PDB file of C-alpha atoms in Angstrom:
ATOM      1  CA  UNK A 272      31.739 -13.498  -7.980  1.00  0.00           C
ATOM      2  CA  UNK A 273      29.998 -10.269  -9.389  1.00  0.00           C
ATOM      3  CA  UNK A 274      26.590 -11.633  -8.326  1.00  0.00           C
ATOM      4  CA  UNK A 275      27.640 -12.307  -4.777  1.00  0.00           C
ATOM      5  CA  UNK A 276      29.347  -8.904  -4.454  1.00  0.00           C
ATOM      6  CA  UNK A 277      26.268  -7.281  -5.919  1.00  0.00           C
ATOM      7  CA  UNK A 278      24.310  -9.268  -3.308  1.00  0.00           C
ATOM      8  CA  UNK A 279      26.298  -8.249  -0.411  1.00  0.00           C
ATOM      9  CA  UNK A 280      26.178  -4.681  -1.673  1.00  0.00           C
ATOM     10  CA  UNK A 281      22.444  -4.833  -1.508  1.00  0.00           C
ATOM     11  CA  UNK A 282      22.279  -6.274   1.875  1.00  0.00           C
ATOM     12  CA  UNK A 283      24.332  -3.355   3.125  1.00  0.00           C
ATOM     13  CA  UNK A 284      21.924  -0.982   1.589  1.00  0.00           C
ATOM     14  CA  UNK A 285      19.230  -2.993   3.556  1.00  0.00           C
ATOM     15  CA  UNK A 286      20.862  -2.697   6.676  1.00  0.00           C
ATOM     16  CA  UNK A 287      21.145   1.151   6.403  1.00  0.00           C
ATOM     17  CA  UNK A 288      17.498   1.420   6.298  1.00  0.00           C
ATOM     18  CA  UNK A 289      15.949   2.769   9.656  1.00  0.00           C
ATOM     19  CA  UNK A 290      12.550  -0.520  16.404  1.00  0.00           C
ATOM     20  CA  UNK A 291       8.922  -0.446  15.844  1.00  0.00           C
ATOM     21  CA  UNK A 292       6.379  -3.308  16.236  1.00  0.00           C
ATOM     22  CA  UNK A 293       3.773  -4.412  13.703  1.00  0.00           C
ATOM     23  CA  UNK A 294       1.853  -6.229  16.181  1.00  0.00           C
ATOM     24  CA  UNK A 295      -0.929  -3.429  16.442  1.00  0.00           C
ATOM     25  CA  UNK A 296      -1.724  -3.749  12.569  1.00  0.00           C
ATOM     26  CA  UNK A 297      -3.466  -6.548  10.542  1.00  0.00           C
ATOM     27  CA  UNK A 298      -1.567  -7.955   7.675  1.00  0.00           C
ATOM     28  CA  UNK A 299      -4.368  -6.498   5.186  1.00  0.00           C
ATOM     29  CA  UNK A 300      -3.527  -2.973   6.522  1.00  0.00           C
ATOM     30  CA  UNK A 301      -1.872  -0.793   4.027  1.00  0.00           C
ATOM     31  CA  UNK A 302       1.526   0.493   5.384  1.00  0.00           C
ATOM     32  CA  UNK A 303       2.441   2.836   2.104  1.00  0.00           C
ATOM     33  CA  UNK A 304       1.126   3.388  -1.255  1.00  0.00           C
ATOM     34  CA  UNK A 305       3.807   3.985  -3.890  1.00  0.00           C
ATOM     35  CA  UNK A 306       2.191   5.426  -6.834  1.00  0.00           C
ATOM     36  CA  UNK A 307      -0.957   3.382  -6.700  1.00  0.00           C
ATOM     37  CA  UNK A 308       0.892   0.163  -5.581  1.00  0.00           C
ATOM     38  CA  UNK A 309       0.267  -0.744  -2.128  1.00  0.00           C
ATOM     39  CA  UNK A 310       2.652  -2.266   0.545  1.00  0.00           C
ATOM     40  CA  UNK A 311       0.792  -3.961   3.199  1.00  0.00           C
ATOM     41  CA  UNK A 312       1.767  -4.832   6.760  1.00  0.00           C
ATOM     42  CA  UNK A 313       1.677  -8.432   5.581  1.00  0.00           C
ATOM     43  CA  UNK A 314       4.361  -7.751   3.137  1.00  0.00           C
ATOM     44  CA  UNK A 315       6.675  -6.242   5.744  1.00  0.00           C
ATOM     45  CA  UNK A 316       5.762  -9.034   8.128  1.00  0.00           C
ATOM     46  CA  UNK A 317       6.704 -11.655   5.812  1.00  0.00           C
ATOM     47  CA  UNK A 318      10.323 -10.263   5.254  1.00  0.00           C
ATOM     48  CA  UNK A 319      11.027  -8.817   8.729  1.00  0.00           C
ATOM     49  CA  UNK A 320      10.685  -9.753  12.271  1.00  0.00           C
ATOM     50  CA  UNK A 321       7.574  -7.556  13.716  1.00  0.00           C
ATOM     51  CA  UNK A 322       9.856  -5.578  15.936  1.00  0.00           C
ATOM     52  CA  UNK A 323      11.976  -4.270  13.066  1.00  0.00           C
ATOM     53  CA  UNK A 324       9.574  -4.449  10.097  1.00  0.00           C
ATOM     54  CA  UNK A 325       8.462  -0.650  10.315  1.00  0.00           C
ATOM     55  CA  UNK A 326      12.378   0.207  10.201  1.00  0.00           C
ATOM     56  CA  UNK A 327      12.378  -1.286   6.757  1.00  0.00           C
ATOM     57  CA  UNK A 328       9.472   0.652   5.381  1.00  0.00           C
ATOM     58  CA  UNK A 329      11.450   3.218   3.554  1.00  0.00           C
ATOM     59  CA  UNK A 330      13.426   0.454   2.031  1.00  0.00           C
ATOM     60  CA  UNK A 331      10.250  -1.326   0.870  1.00  0.00           C
ATOM     61  CA  UNK A 332       9.455   1.986  -0.713  1.00  0.00           C
ATOM     62  CA  UNK A 333      12.653   2.199  -2.417  1.00  0.00           C
ATOM     63  CA  UNK A 334      12.246  -1.256  -3.769  1.00  0.00           C
ATOM     64  CA  UNK A 335       8.656  -0.713  -5.068  1.00  0.00           C
ATOM     65  CA  UNK A 336       9.954   2.543  -6.859  1.00  0.00           C
ATOM     66  CA  UNK A 337      12.893   0.804  -8.451  1.00  0.00           C
ATOM     67  CA  UNK A 338      10.605  -1.899  -9.591  1.00  0.00           C
ATOM     68  CA  UNK A 339       8.250   0.399 -11.242  1.00  0.00           C
ATOM     69  CA  UNK A 340      10.976   2.350 -12.797  1.00  0.00           C
ATOM     70  CA  UNK A 341      12.686  -0.690 -14.355  1.00  0.00           C
ATOM     71  CA  UNK A 342       9.110  -1.667 -15.686  1.00  0.00           C
ATOM     72  CA  UNK A 343       8.785   1.778 -17.120  1.00  0.00           C
ATOM     73  CA  UNK A 344      12.170   1.821 -18.767  1.00  0.00           C
ATOM     74  CA  UNK A 345      11.070  -1.749 -20.316  1.00  0.00           C
ATOM     75  CA  UNK A 346      14.256  -3.471 -19.275  1.00  0.00           C
ATOM     76  CA  UNK A 347      14.091  -7.231 -18.664  1.00  0.00           C
ATOM     77  CA  UNK A 348      15.275  -8.462 -15.265  1.00  0.00           C
ATOM     78  CA  UNK A 349      15.159 -12.241 -16.219  1.00  0.00           C
ATOM     79  CA  UNK A 350      19.030 -12.289 -16.798  1.00  0.00           C
ATOM     80  CA  UNK A 351      19.520 -10.848 -13.261  1.00  0.00           C
ATOM     81  CA  UNK A 352      17.125 -13.455 -11.471  1.00  0.00           C
ATOM     82  CA  UNK A 353      19.170 -16.263  -9.973  1.00  0.00           C
ATOM     83  CA  UNK A 354      18.435 -19.617 -11.828  1.00  0.00           C
ATOM     84  CA  UNK A 355      16.833 -22.036  -9.565  1.00  0.00           C
ATOM     85  CA  UNK A 356      20.075 -24.433  -9.526  1.00  0.00           C
ATOM     86  CA  UNK A 357      21.910 -21.201  -8.648  1.00  0.00           C
ATOM     87  CA  UNK A 358      19.690 -20.122  -6.085  1.00  0.00           C
ATOM     88  CA  UNK A 359      18.987 -23.491  -4.564  1.00  0.00           C
ATOM     89  CA  UNK A 360      21.253 -23.011  -1.373  1.00  0.00           C
ATOM     90  CA  UNK A 361      19.176 -19.860  -0.324  1.00  0.00           C
ATOM     91  CA  UNK A 362      15.904 -21.424  -1.009  1.00  0.00           C
ATOM     92  CA  UNK A 363      16.704 -24.350   1.304  1.00  0.00           C
ATOM     93  CA  UNK A 364      16.420 -24.283   5.003  1.00  0.00           C
ATOM     94  CA  UNK A 365      19.885 -25.334   6.676  1.00  0.00           C
ATOM     95  CA  UNK A 366      19.667 -28.665   8.591  1.00  0.00           C
ATOM     96  CA  UNK A 367      18.744 -28.456  12.225  1.00  0.00           C
ATOM     97  CA  UNK A 368      22.084 -29.802  13.302  1.00  0.00           C
ATOM     98  CA  UNK A 369      24.191 -27.377  11.196  1.00  0.00           C
ATOM     99  CA  UNK A 370      27.209 -25.953  12.923  1.00  0.00           C
ATOM    100  CA  UNK A 371      27.627 -23.041  10.474  1.00  0.00           C
ATOM    101  CA  UNK A 372      26.840 -19.671  12.422  1.00  0.00           C
ATOM    102  CA  UNK A 373      25.068 -18.176   9.199  1.00  0.00           C
ATOM    103  CA  UNK A 374      23.090 -21.404   8.699  1.00  0.00           C
ATOM    104  CA  UNK A 375      21.828 -21.289  12.291  1.00  0.00           C
ATOM    105  CA  UNK A 376      20.948 -17.686  11.777  1.00  0.00           C
ATOM    106  CA  UNK A 377      18.989 -18.228   8.650  1.00  0.00           C
ATOM    107  CA  UNK A 378      17.181 -21.291  10.255  1.00  0.00           C
ATOM    108  CA  UNK A 379      16.341 -19.322  13.421  1.00  0.00           C
ATOM    109  CA  UNK A 380      14.754 -16.491  11.262  1.00  0.00           C
ATOM    110  CA  UNK A 381      12.871 -19.014   9.219  1.00  0.00           C
ATOM    111  CA  UNK A 382      11.489 -20.824  12.012  1.00  0.00           C
ATOM    112  CA  UNK A 383      10.379 -17.624  13.951  1.00  0.00           C
ATOM    113  CA  UNK A 384       8.743 -16.201  10.618  1.00  0.00           C
ATOM    114  CA  UNK A 385       6.989 -19.562   9.668  1.00  0.00           C
ATOM    115  CA  UNK A 386       5.457 -19.785  12.974  1.00  0.00           C
ATOM    116  CA  UNK A 387       4.383 -16.285  13.056  1.00  0.00           C
ATOM    117  CA  UNK A 388       2.847 -16.852   9.475  1.00  0.00           C
ATOM    118  CA  UNK A 389       1.470 -20.285  10.368  1.00  0.00           C
ATOM    119  CA  UNK A 390       3.964 -22.066   7.537  1.00  0.00           C
ATOM    120  CA  UNK A 391       6.381 -24.743   7.564  1.00  0.00           C
ATOM    121  CA  UNK A 392       9.900 -23.284   7.871  1.00  0.00           C
ATOM    122  CA  UNK A 393      10.957 -25.077   4.624  1.00  0.00           C
ATOM    123  CA  UNK A 394       8.011 -23.398   2.632  1.00  0.00           C
ATOM    124  CA  UNK A 395       8.982 -20.002   4.270  1.00  0.00           C
ATOM    125  CA  UNK A 396      12.549 -20.065   3.339  1.00  0.00           C
ATOM    126  CA  UNK A 397      11.483 -21.190  -0.331  1.00  0.00           C
ATOM    127  CA  UNK A 398       8.908 -18.260  -0.706  1.00  0.00           C
ATOM    128  CA  UNK A 399      11.436 -15.734   1.024  1.00  0.00           C
ATOM    129  CA  UNK A 400      14.269 -16.668  -1.240  1.00  0.00           C
ATOM    130  CA  UNK A 401      11.955 -16.261  -4.099  1.00  0.00           C
ATOM    131  CA  UNK A 402      11.031 -12.475  -3.134  1.00  0.00           C
ATOM    132  CA  UNK A 403      14.435 -11.630  -2.263  1.00  0.00           C
ATOM    133  CA  UNK A 404      15.784 -12.953  -5.566  1.00  0.00           C
ATOM    134  CA  UNK A 405      13.077 -10.865  -7.380  1.00  0.00           C
ATOM    135  CA  UNK A 406      13.897  -7.778  -5.206  1.00  0.00           C
ATOM    136  CA  UNK A 407      17.787  -8.185  -5.875  1.00  0.00           C
ATOM    137  CA  UNK A 408      17.094  -8.709  -9.838  1.00  0.00           C
ATOM    138  CA  UNK A 409      15.247  -5.277  -9.915  1.00  0.00           C
ATOM    139  CA  UNK A 410      17.436  -3.579  -7.884  1.00  0.00           C
ATOM    140  CA  UNK A 411      20.789  -4.841  -9.547  1.00  0.00           C
ATOM    141  CA  UNK A 412      19.222  -4.065 -12.976  1.00  0.00           C
ATOM    142  CA  UNK A 413      18.351  -0.403 -12.054  1.00  0.00           C
ATOM    143  CA  UNK A 414      21.513   0.582 -10.190  1.00  0.00           C
ATOM    144  CA  UNK A 415      23.746  -0.997 -12.846  1.00  0.00           C
ATOM    145  CA  UNK A 416      21.547   0.772 -15.784  1.00  0.00           C
ATOM    146  CA  UNK A 417      21.729   4.063 -14.016  1.00  0.00           C
ATOM    147  CA  UNK A 418      25.374   4.066 -12.352  1.00  0.00           C
ATOM    148  CA  UNK A 419      26.817   2.411 -15.620  1.00  0.00           C
ATOM    149  CA  UNK A 420      28.810   0.187 -13.103  1.00  0.00           C
ATOM    150  CA  UNK A 421      28.366  -3.515 -14.046  1.00  0.00           C
ATOM    151  CA  UNK A 422      31.659  -5.034 -12.452  1.00  0.00           C
ATOM    152  CA  UNK A 423      32.283  -4.473  -8.976  1.00  0.00           C
ATOM    153  CA  UNK A 424      35.494  -6.474  -8.394  1.00  0.00           C
ATOM    154  CA  UNK A 425      37.626  -3.934  -6.507  1.00  0.00           C
ATOM    155  CA  UNK A 426      37.202  -1.911  -3.396  1.00  0.00           C
ATOM    156  CA  UNK A 427      37.391   1.355  -5.084  1.00  0.00           C
ATOM    157  CA  UNK A 428      34.597   0.109  -7.697  1.00  0.00           C
ATOM    158  CA  UNK A 429      32.490  -1.200  -4.802  1.00  0.00           C
ATOM    159  CA  UNK A 430      32.687   2.226  -2.913  1.00  0.00           C
ATOM    160  CA  UNK A 431      31.805   4.143  -6.124  1.00  0.00           C
ATOM    161  CA  UNK A 432      28.814   1.862  -6.835  1.00  0.00           C
ATOM    162  CA  UNK A 433      27.746   2.275  -3.185  1.00  0.00           C
ATOM    163  CA  UNK A 434      27.806   5.953  -3.303  1.00  0.00           C
ATOM    164  CA  UNK A 435      26.403   6.277  -6.509  1.00  0.00           C
ATOM    165  CA  UNK A 436      23.680   3.720  -5.609  1.00  0.00           C
ATOM    166  CA  UNK A 437      22.519   5.565  -2.254  1.00  0.00           C
ATOM    167  CA  UNK A 438      22.453   8.904  -4.276  1.00  0.00           C
ATOM    168  CA  UNK A 439      20.122   7.335  -7.086  1.00  0.00           C
ATOM    169  CA  UNK A 440      17.871   5.879  -4.502  1.00  0.00           C
ATOM    170  CA  UNK A 441      17.542   9.088  -2.563  1.00  0.00           C
ATOM    171  CA  UNK A 442      16.952  11.009  -5.682  1.00  0.00           C
ATOM    172  CA  UNK A 443      14.374   8.597  -6.918  1.00  0.00           C
ATOM    173  CA  UNK A 444      12.445   9.007  -3.734  1.00  0.00           C
ATOM    174  CA  UNK A 445      12.567  12.674  -3.752  1.00  0.00           C
ATOM    175  CA  UNK A 446      11.480  12.749  -7.349  1.00  0.00           C
ATOM    176  CA  UNK A 447       8.313  10.794  -6.579  1.00  0.00           C
ATOM    177  CA  UNK A 448       7.602  12.083  -2.955  1.00  0.00           C
ATOM    178  CA  UNK A 449       4.183  13.288  -4.243  1.00  0.00           C
ATOM    179  CA  UNK A 450       3.369   9.609  -5.323  1.00  0.00           C
ATOM    180  CA  UNK A 451       4.415   8.204  -1.826  1.00  0.00           C
ATOM    181  CA  UNK A 452       2.001   7.922   0.887  1.00  0.00           C
ATOM    182  CA  UNK A 453       3.056   6.454   4.406  1.00  0.00           C
ATOM    183  CA  UNK A 454      -0.157   5.317   6.071  1.00  0.00           C
ATOM    184  CA  UNK A 455       1.475   3.899   9.325  1.00  0.00           C
ATOM    185  CA  UNK A 456       4.246   4.981  11.646  1.00  0.00           C
TER     186      UNK A 456
END
């Protein structure tokens, strides 16, 4: 319950991130540098549709900052990673004949991304799930550590967690603004 609620909170934060196209950039071009760590156009293209990927650059910067902060704090994220058997549903592509609307959207996204990236949809979904799982682990670890809130079971706790999380992420960006260089718009 806790993991799924935190996952939904994280997805909501992603949706708050800023429709630009990456089609004019090569995958190996650097979109941003975050304290010496590059975020490439390819990194963005893998996770998002080309017409929306630049809208998520600010979110990618926050994720990278969080990852660096968690590593600097020497906090292990292993316990926040979904075990393979727990995460199997997300790493598996829904069947073509699924009636589930969410499953249809996941499949449509995976097929479009796989085609763009010259991959099989099943291979894309597995790699995509692994990246999202890692990002979630770092983000949840950081936000729980900084907010002191680990159990988000009711609406009031969720609201408090979201409010504190938004403020912490903005503060983190502000504190590190000199170490962030955005190279594409």
